[in-house]
């Protein structure tokens, strides 16, 4: 019986308190054993605690909060078909992925509510009475203001990528949304990086909550699964350098980041002109087009996707070979999130920083702080090599 349960993927999760129905649906997805973060977080959420948790990208955070919360709301009667679970995301892409994850393990109706999509269509979707609502802050808040989204009967609220939700750009909207929930609503927050600033924000907007804080080391994936490379290039030469780098690497899937949103289109046009098969993800394109671009990249039909830090949060795309950072990010959290788009689900990957002298000095300081090893690299005659080898030849 023990062997049968293990094969069906039911032993590890049921030992944590997850019922056989949910564990069986996970097994159908090929998920048979809980990850370290799931082992720590699931029992705490099942016990009804408010939880803040940090875990590396690709470590299983989504199911760590989804499984116990779905189990709880599935077990409770809901005769009025009220919204029972609200999941808040900082980006369109992450919200869409969260909705798909929920739909993969529950038959409860789940609705997606994101900016860029027609408001009327989303109001109509609320008439179908979803038990689970997933969306971006601005759109959820707008629907609440219009009194179309009613959350007074919600049992739990989740802030995914909580550090981004607590950032100055959307902090006020996030606070206004959270203020609409009763203080007895179970609150969960998670991210790959939970800073003290984020913790202070959460405790300020949820003063009645007694958060259980679980911080798993964030550097393990960075150190053990990701190989870090650094290339020198002057700012004016970076796009040409990235073109040469892509030619040399021939990646199946590469994600190219720039800090400046207005540079995405520029990089895209120049790479496209040089016959690099690539696509661009910007904040300006409509949601339907965004989804089409992502689908094209996920399928492997387009090997290179260029984007800004707006999309570095929550992109869960399998089998990304490498991340190329065209510039040094504004802070270490962005570095961690950019890097974490590769080496997901236990796989290995390469994180590449293309920097000028000042940026590479900043990278050296971050290397010490994060306790990672950055390997200097050079391009010589269309091949990647050590700088010393290139200078000798």
Short mmCIF file of C-alpha atoms in Angstrom, two decimals:
data_model
loop_
_atom_site.label_atom_id
_atom_site.label_comp_id
_atom_site.label_asym_id
_atom_site.label_seq_id
_atom_site.Cartn_x
_atom_site.Cartn_y
_atom_site.Cartn_z
CA UNK A 1 0.00 0.00 0.00
CA UNK A 2 2.88 2.33 0.80
CA UNK A 3 4.43 1.68 -2.64
CA UNK A 4 1.09 2.30 -4.39
CA UNK A 5 0.57 5.59 -2.52
CA UNK A 6 4.06 6.77 -3.43
CA UNK A 7 3.57 5.95 -7.09
CA UNK A 8 0.26 7.86 -7.05
CA UNK A 9 2.02 10.82 -5.47
CA UNK A 10 -0.25 10.75 -2.42
CA UNK A 11 2.09 9.96 0.47
CA UNK A 12 4.21 13.11 0.76
CA UNK A 13 1.34 15.59 0.49
CA UNK A 14 -1.15 13.60 2.56
CA UNK A 15 1.43 13.43 5.35
CA UNK A 16 1.32 17.23 5.37
CA UNK A 17 -2.47 17.16 5.74
CA UNK A 18 -3.48 17.54 2.09
CA UNK A 19 -6.44 15.33 1.22
CA UNK A 20 -6.25 12.50 -1.27
CA UNK A 21 -8.31 14.32 -3.91
CA UNK A 22 -5.90 17.22 -4.22
CA UNK A 23 -2.86 14.93 -3.93
CA UNK A 24 -4.25 12.76 -6.72
CA UNK A 25 -4.67 15.78 -9.01
CA UNK A 26 -1.08 16.77 -8.30
CA UNK A 27 0.06 13.26 -9.18
CA UNK A 28 -1.74 13.58 -12.51
CA UNK A 29 0.46 16.64 -13.14
CA UNK A 30 3.57 14.62 -12.31
CA UNK A 31 4.03 16.21 -8.87
CA UNK A 32 4.49 13.42 -6.36
CA UNK A 33 6.56 14.81 -3.50
CA UNK A 34 6.42 18.21 -1.74
CA UNK A 35 9.33 20.62 -2.03
CA UNK A 36 11.08 22.00 1.08
CA UNK A 37 9.00 25.21 1.06
CA UNK A 38 5.78 23.22 0.69
CA UNK A 39 6.75 21.04 3.67
CA UNK A 40 7.22 24.13 5.84
CA UNK A 41 4.35 26.31 4.62
CA UNK A 42 1.43 23.93 4.01
CA UNK A 43 0.94 22.87 7.68
CA UNK A 44 1.06 26.51 8.85
CA UNK A 45 -1.62 27.63 6.38
CA UNK A 46 -3.78 24.59 7.16
CA UNK A 47 -3.57 25.63 10.82
CA UNK A 48 -5.15 28.96 9.86
CA UNK A 49 -2.07 31.10 10.43
CA UNK A 50 -1.21 34.30 8.56
CA UNK A 51 2.06 33.52 6.79
CA UNK A 52 4.85 35.49 5.10
CA UNK A 53 7.29 33.22 3.33
CA UNK A 54 10.38 33.57 1.18
CA UNK A 55 11.61 30.85 -1.14
CA UNK A 56 13.75 30.76 -4.25
CA UNK A 57 12.23 31.05 -7.69
CA UNK A 58 11.00 27.75 -9.09
CA UNK A 59 10.82 26.16 -5.62
CA UNK A 60 7.08 25.50 -5.54
CA UNK A 61 5.69 28.61 -3.82
CA UNK A 62 2.42 28.58 -5.80
CA UNK A 63 1.25 25.16 -4.66
CA UNK A 64 2.60 25.87 -1.17
CA UNK A 65 -0.24 28.36 -0.66
CA UNK A 66 -2.78 27.06 -3.19
CA UNK A 67 -3.12 23.51 -1.85
CA UNK A 68 -4.00 24.30 1.78
CA UNK A 69 -6.23 27.24 0.87
CA UNK A 70 -8.12 25.28 -1.79
CA UNK A 71 -8.59 22.42 0.65
CA UNK A 72 -10.07 24.76 3.23
CA UNK A 73 -12.52 26.54 0.93
CA UNK A 74 -13.55 23.30 -0.79
CA UNK A 75 -14.50 21.87 2.60
CA UNK A 76 -16.60 24.87 3.63
CA UNK A 77 -20.22 25.35 2.46
CA UNK A 78 -20.73 28.33 0.16
CA UNK A 79 -24.48 28.51 -0.50
CA UNK A 80 -24.34 32.13 -1.71
CA UNK A 81 -21.51 31.35 -4.17
CA UNK A 82 -19.42 34.16 -2.73
CA UNK A 83 -15.79 34.88 -3.56
CA UNK A 84 -13.77 32.83 -1.07
CA UNK A 85 -10.16 33.29 -2.18
CA UNK A 86 -8.48 36.36 -3.70
CA UNK A 87 -4.96 36.08 -5.17
CA UNK A 88 -3.23 39.37 -5.98
CA UNK A 89 -0.41 39.64 -8.53
CA UNK A 90 1.78 42.54 -9.69
CA UNK A 91 1.79 41.43 -13.36
CA UNK A 92 -0.55 40.13 -16.06
CA UNK A 93 1.63 37.10 -16.77
CA UNK A 94 1.90 35.94 -13.19
CA UNK A 95 -1.85 36.36 -12.64
CA UNK A 96 -2.56 34.22 -15.70
CA UNK A 97 -0.16 31.51 -14.50
CA UNK A 98 -1.71 31.52 -11.02
CA UNK A 99 -5.18 31.08 -12.48
CA UNK A 100 -3.97 28.16 -14.60
CA UNK A 101 -2.31 26.56 -11.56
CA UNK A 102 -5.52 26.82 -9.52
CA UNK A 103 -7.65 25.45 -12.36
CA UNK A 104 -5.31 22.46 -12.70
CA UNK A 105 -6.13 21.14 -9.21
CA UNK A 106 -9.67 22.29 -8.39
CA UNK A 107 -13.12 22.21 -9.95
CA UNK A 108 -14.09 25.44 -8.19
CA UNK A 109 -14.82 28.27 -10.60
CA UNK A 110 -11.82 30.56 -10.98
CA UNK A 111 -11.82 34.00 -12.62
CA UNK A 112 -8.93 36.05 -14.05
CA UNK A 113 -9.15 39.86 -13.76
CA UNK A 114 -6.28 41.85 -15.23
CA UNK A 115 -5.69 45.30 -16.66
CA UNK A 116 -5.62 45.56 -20.43
CA UNK A 117 -8.58 43.19 -20.80
CA UNK A 118 -12.07 44.60 -21.53
CA UNK A 119 -13.68 45.71 -18.29
CA UNK A 120 -17.20 44.80 -19.43
CA UNK A 121 -16.16 41.23 -20.19
CA UNK A 122 -14.66 40.89 -16.72
CA UNK A 123 -17.79 42.30 -15.09
CA UNK A 124 -19.78 39.67 -17.01
CA UNK A 125 -17.34 37.00 -15.75
CA UNK A 126 -18.12 38.01 -12.16
CA UNK A 127 -21.78 37.23 -12.81
CA UNK A 128 -20.71 33.58 -13.09
CA UNK A 129 -19.86 33.76 -9.36
CA UNK A 130 -16.25 32.53 -9.22
CA UNK A 131 -15.13 31.21 -5.85
CA UNK A 132 -11.51 32.07 -6.66
CA UNK A 133 -10.49 35.47 -8.01
CA UNK A 134 -6.99 36.06 -9.41
CA UNK A 135 -5.89 39.43 -10.73
CA UNK A 136 -3.69 42.48 -10.80
CA UNK A 137 -4.01 45.13 -8.10
CA UNK A 138 -5.42 47.94 -10.23
CA UNK A 139 -8.11 45.88 -11.91
CA UNK A 140 -9.24 44.16 -8.69
CA UNK A 141 -9.43 47.53 -6.94
CA UNK A 142 -11.35 49.04 -9.86
CA UNK A 143 -13.91 46.23 -9.76
CA UNK A 144 -14.29 46.68 -6.00
CA UNK A 145 -14.81 50.42 -6.38
CA UNK A 146 -17.51 49.71 -8.96
CA UNK A 147 -19.07 47.30 -6.44
CA UNK A 148 -18.89 44.53 -9.02
CA UNK A 149 -16.36 42.49 -7.05
CA UNK A 150 -17.57 41.71 -3.53
CA UNK A 151 -14.94 40.31 -1.21
CA UNK A 152 -16.56 40.67 2.21
CA UNK A 153 -16.99 36.87 2.46
CA UNK A 154 -13.46 35.98 1.38
CA UNK A 155 -11.73 33.47 3.62
CA UNK A 156 -8.20 34.31 2.49
CA UNK A 157 -6.14 36.79 0.48
CA UNK A 158 -2.76 35.99 -1.08
CA UNK A 159 -0.12 38.52 -2.15
CA UNK A 160 2.17 36.79 -4.65
CA UNK A 161 5.48 38.57 -5.33
CA UNK A 162 4.72 40.59 -2.21
CA UNK A 163 7.89 42.66 -2.43
CA UNK A 164 6.76 44.02 -5.80
CA UNK A 165 3.26 44.72 -4.44
CA UNK A 166 4.86 46.66 -1.58
CA UNK A 167 6.98 48.77 -3.94
CA UNK A 168 6.28 52.49 -4.13
CA UNK A 169 4.70 52.25 -7.61
CA UNK A 170 1.70 50.18 -6.50
CA UNK A 171 1.92 50.18 -2.70
CA UNK A 172 -0.93 52.66 -2.19
CA UNK A 173 -3.32 50.73 -4.43
CA UNK A 174 -2.36 47.48 -2.73
CA UNK A 175 -3.03 49.00 0.69
CA UNK A 176 -6.42 50.33 -0.43
CA UNK A 177 -7.36 46.87 -1.71
CA UNK A 178 -6.22 45.12 1.47
CA UNK A 179 -8.18 47.58 3.60
CA UNK A 180 -11.37 46.22 2.01
CA UNK A 181 -10.82 42.82 3.62
CA UNK A 182 -11.88 42.16 7.18
CA UNK A 183 -9.07 41.73 9.69
CA UNK A 184 -10.16 38.12 10.31
CA UNK A 185 -9.35 37.11 6.72
CA UNK A 186 -6.33 34.80 6.53
CA UNK A 187 -3.46 36.67 4.83
CA UNK A 188 -0.60 34.99 2.95
CA UNK A 189 2.35 36.77 1.32
CA UNK A 190 5.25 35.25 -0.56
CA UNK A 191 8.17 36.14 -2.80
CA UNK A 192 11.67 35.05 -3.73
CA UNK A 193 12.88 38.03 -1.68
CA UNK A 194 11.10 39.26 1.43
CA UNK A 195 12.72 42.44 2.73
CA UNK A 196 12.14 44.13 6.09
CA UNK A 197 10.40 46.94 4.17
CA UNK A 198 7.91 44.42 2.79
CA UNK A 199 7.34 42.89 6.23
CA UNK A 200 6.78 46.35 7.74
CA UNK A 201 4.25 47.17 5.01
CA UNK A 202 2.29 43.96 5.58
CA UNK A 203 2.17 44.32 9.35
CA UNK A 204 1.07 47.96 8.96
CA UNK A 205 -1.86 47.17 6.62
CA UNK A 206 -2.83 44.01 8.52
CA UNK A 207 -2.32 45.08 12.16
CA UNK A 208 -4.52 42.29 13.55
CA UNK A 209 -2.48 39.60 11.78
CA UNK A 210 0.14 37.65 13.67
CA UNK A 211 2.33 36.64 10.76
CA UNK A 212 4.35 33.45 10.87
CA UNK A 213 7.51 34.29 8.92
CA UNK A 214 9.27 31.51 7.02
CA UNK A 215 12.44 32.54 5.19
CA UNK A 216 14.11 29.83 3.17
CA UNK A 217 17.59 30.73 1.85
CA UNK A 218 17.26 32.58 -1.43
CA UNK A 219 20.80 32.02 -2.64
CA UNK A 220 20.72 28.20 -2.96
CA UNK A 221 19.37 28.18 -6.52
CA UNK A 222 21.60 31.12 -7.43
CA UNK A 223 24.67 29.23 -6.25
CA UNK A 224 23.87 25.62 -7.02
CA UNK A 225 21.77 25.64 -10.18
CA UNK A 226 22.78 28.81 -12.03
CA UNK A 227 26.18 29.47 -13.62
CA UNK A 228 26.94 33.20 -13.64
CA UNK A 229 28.91 34.81 -16.47
CA UNK A 230 30.09 38.40 -16.93
CA UNK A 231 31.04 40.03 -20.26
CA UNK A 232 32.52 43.48 -20.69
CA UNK A 233 30.95 45.81 -23.28
CA UNK A 234 30.76 49.56 -23.53
CA UNK A 235 27.21 50.92 -23.33
CA UNK A 236 27.14 51.98 -26.99
CA UNK A 237 28.23 48.51 -28.12
CA UNK A 238 25.91 46.39 -25.99
CA UNK A 239 23.20 45.57 -28.53
CA UNK A 240 25.75 44.47 -31.13
CA UNK A 241 27.48 42.45 -28.44
CA UNK A 242 24.23 40.72 -27.45
CA UNK A 243 23.65 39.88 -31.12
CA UNK A 244 27.11 38.26 -31.33
CA UNK A 245 26.53 36.46 -28.03
CA UNK A 246 23.24 34.99 -29.24
CA UNK A 247 24.93 33.87 -32.45
CA UNK A 248 27.64 32.14 -30.43
CA UNK A 249 25.30 30.46 -27.92
CA UNK A 250 22.41 29.51 -30.20
CA UNK A 251 20.08 29.11 -27.18
CA UNK A 252 16.76 27.30 -27.47
CA UNK A 253 15.21 29.88 -25.12
CA UNK A 254 16.90 33.08 -24.00
CA UNK A 255 15.36 35.91 -21.98
CA UNK A 256 16.98 39.32 -22.56
CA UNK A 257 16.44 42.00 -19.88
CA UNK A 258 16.90 45.75 -19.87
CA UNK A 259 16.14 48.11 -17.00
CA UNK A 260 14.68 50.74 -19.31
CA UNK A 261 11.24 49.94 -20.70
CA UNK A 262 11.82 52.30 -23.64
CA UNK A 263 14.89 50.27 -24.67
CA UNK A 264 12.97 47.04 -25.28
CA UNK A 265 11.70 48.11 -28.70
CA UNK A 266 15.11 49.51 -29.65
CA UNK A 267 16.88 46.24 -28.83
CA UNK A 268 14.18 44.27 -30.62
CA UNK A 269 14.39 46.31 -33.81
CA UNK A 270 18.19 46.16 -33.97
CA UNK A 271 18.35 42.41 -33.32
CA UNK A 272 15.57 41.80 -35.82
CA UNK A 273 17.46 43.87 -38.42
CA UNK A 274 20.48 41.61 -37.83
CA UNK A 275 18.32 38.53 -38.56
CA UNK A 276 17.99 37.40 -34.93
CA UNK A 277 14.68 35.56 -34.44
CA UNK A 278 13.24 37.40 -31.44
CA UNK A 279 10.12 38.96 -29.92
CA UNK A 280 9.51 41.86 -27.53
CA UNK A 281 7.29 42.08 -24.47
CA UNK A 282 6.39 45.65 -23.53
CA UNK A 283 3.82 47.29 -21.28
CA UNK A 284 2.25 49.04 -24.28
CA UNK A 285 1.01 46.02 -26.21
CA UNK A 286 -2.51 44.75 -25.62
CA UNK A 287 -3.09 41.74 -23.40
CA UNK A 288 -4.11 39.47 -26.27
CA UNK A 289 -0.89 40.26 -28.10
CA UNK A 290 1.13 39.75 -24.90
CA UNK A 291 -0.34 36.29 -24.49
CA UNK A 292 0.43 35.47 -28.12
CA UNK A 293 4.06 36.61 -27.71
CA UNK A 294 4.47 34.53 -24.55
CA UNK A 295 2.86 31.48 -26.14
CA UNK A 296 5.21 31.76 -29.14
CA UNK A 297 8.22 31.94 -26.81
CA UNK A 298 7.02 29.16 -24.49
CA UNK A 299 6.52 26.80 -27.41
CA UNK A 300 10.10 27.35 -28.55
CA UNK A 301 9.04 28.75 -31.93
CA UNK A 302 10.73 32.04 -31.03
CA UNK A 303 14.04 31.49 -29.18
CA UNK A 304 14.66 35.02 -27.84
CA UNK A 305 12.33 37.22 -25.79
CA UNK A 306 13.29 40.80 -24.90
CA UNK A 307 11.62 42.53 -21.98
CA UNK A 308 12.06 44.99 -19.15
CA UNK A 309 11.95 44.44 -15.39
CA UNK A 310 8.16 44.85 -15.52
CA UNK A 311 8.05 41.22 -16.63
CA UNK A 312 10.90 39.83 -14.56
CA UNK A 313 8.42 39.08 -11.78
CA UNK A 314 6.48 35.88 -11.96
CA UNK A 315 7.35 34.72 -15.46
CA UNK A 316 7.22 30.95 -15.14
CA UNK A 317 8.44 29.67 -18.49
CA UNK A 318 10.03 26.21 -18.55
CA UNK A 319 13.40 25.35 -20.05
CA UNK A 320 14.92 28.81 -20.38
CA UNK A 321 18.60 28.14 -21.19
CA UNK A 322 19.91 31.53 -20.24
CA UNK A 323 19.07 35.00 -19.01
CA UNK A 324 20.99 37.89 -20.55
CA UNK A 325 21.03 41.10 -18.51
CA UNK A 326 21.87 43.97 -20.88
CA UNK A 327 22.53 46.25 -17.93
CA UNK A 328 23.07 46.00 -14.22
CA UNK A 329 19.68 46.04 -12.46
CA UNK A 330 18.60 48.81 -10.07
CA UNK A 331 19.01 46.62 -6.98
CA UNK A 332 19.81 43.07 -5.93
CA UNK A 333 16.15 42.00 -5.81
CA UNK A 334 15.90 42.61 -9.56
CA UNK A 335 19.10 40.64 -10.07
CA UNK A 336 17.66 37.69 -8.14
CA UNK A 337 14.35 37.80 -9.99
CA UNK A 338 15.97 38.16 -13.40
CA UNK A 339 18.37 35.30 -12.70
CA UNK A 340 15.56 33.14 -11.39
CA UNK A 341 13.80 32.96 -14.75
CA UNK A 342 16.29 30.20 -15.60
CA UNK A 343 17.10 27.04 -13.61
CA UNK A 344 13.47 26.45 -12.65
CA UNK A 345 11.99 23.20 -11.35
CA UNK A 346 15.37 21.77 -10.41
CA UNK A 347 17.07 22.40 -13.77
CA UNK A 348 20.32 24.26 -14.45
CA UNK A 349 20.77 27.52 -16.30
CA UNK A 350 23.11 30.38 -17.16
CA UNK A 351 22.77 33.99 -16.01
CA UNK A 352 24.78 36.51 -18.05
CA UNK A 353 25.51 40.14 -17.20
CA UNK A 354 26.76 42.35 -20.02
CA UNK A 355 28.25 45.38 -18.30
CA UNK A 356 30.59 48.31 -18.67
CA UNK A 357 33.39 48.98 -16.18
CA UNK A 358 31.12 50.62 -13.59
CA UNK A 359 28.48 47.87 -13.85
CA UNK A 360 31.01 45.07 -13.51
CA UNK A 361 32.36 46.70 -10.34
CA UNK A 362 28.81 46.71 -8.96
CA UNK A 363 28.46 43.07 -9.98
CA UNK A 364 31.68 42.19 -8.11
CA UNK A 365 30.26 43.72 -4.93
CA UNK A 366 26.98 41.83 -5.39
CA UNK A 367 28.92 38.63 -6.03
CA UNK A 368 30.38 38.85 -2.53
CA UNK A 369 27.07 39.77 -0.93
CA UNK A 370 25.11 36.91 -2.53
CA UNK A 371 28.04 34.48 -2.17
CA UNK A 372 27.90 33.48 -5.80
CA UNK A 373 30.78 32.90 -8.22
CA UNK A 374 30.78 35.02 -11.38
CA UNK A 375 32.96 33.73 -14.20
CA UNK A 376 34.46 36.42 -16.48
CA UNK A 377 33.97 35.51 -20.13
CA UNK A 378 34.91 36.93 -23.52
CA UNK A 379 33.82 36.51 -27.13
CA UNK A 380 36.60 35.66 -29.56
CA UNK A 381 36.10 34.66 -33.19
CA UNK A 382 32.46 33.84 -32.55
CA UNK A 383 33.17 31.61 -29.57
CA UNK A 384 32.84 32.05 -25.79
CA UNK A 385 36.11 31.73 -23.91
CA UNK A 386 38.01 32.96 -20.86
CA UNK A 387 39.37 36.53 -21.18
CA UNK A 388 42.94 35.27 -20.74
CA UNK A 389 42.54 32.85 -23.63
CA UNK A 390 41.20 35.60 -25.88
CA UNK A 391 44.12 37.90 -25.04
CA UNK A 392 46.69 35.17 -25.74
CA UNK A 393 45.27 34.51 -29.18
#
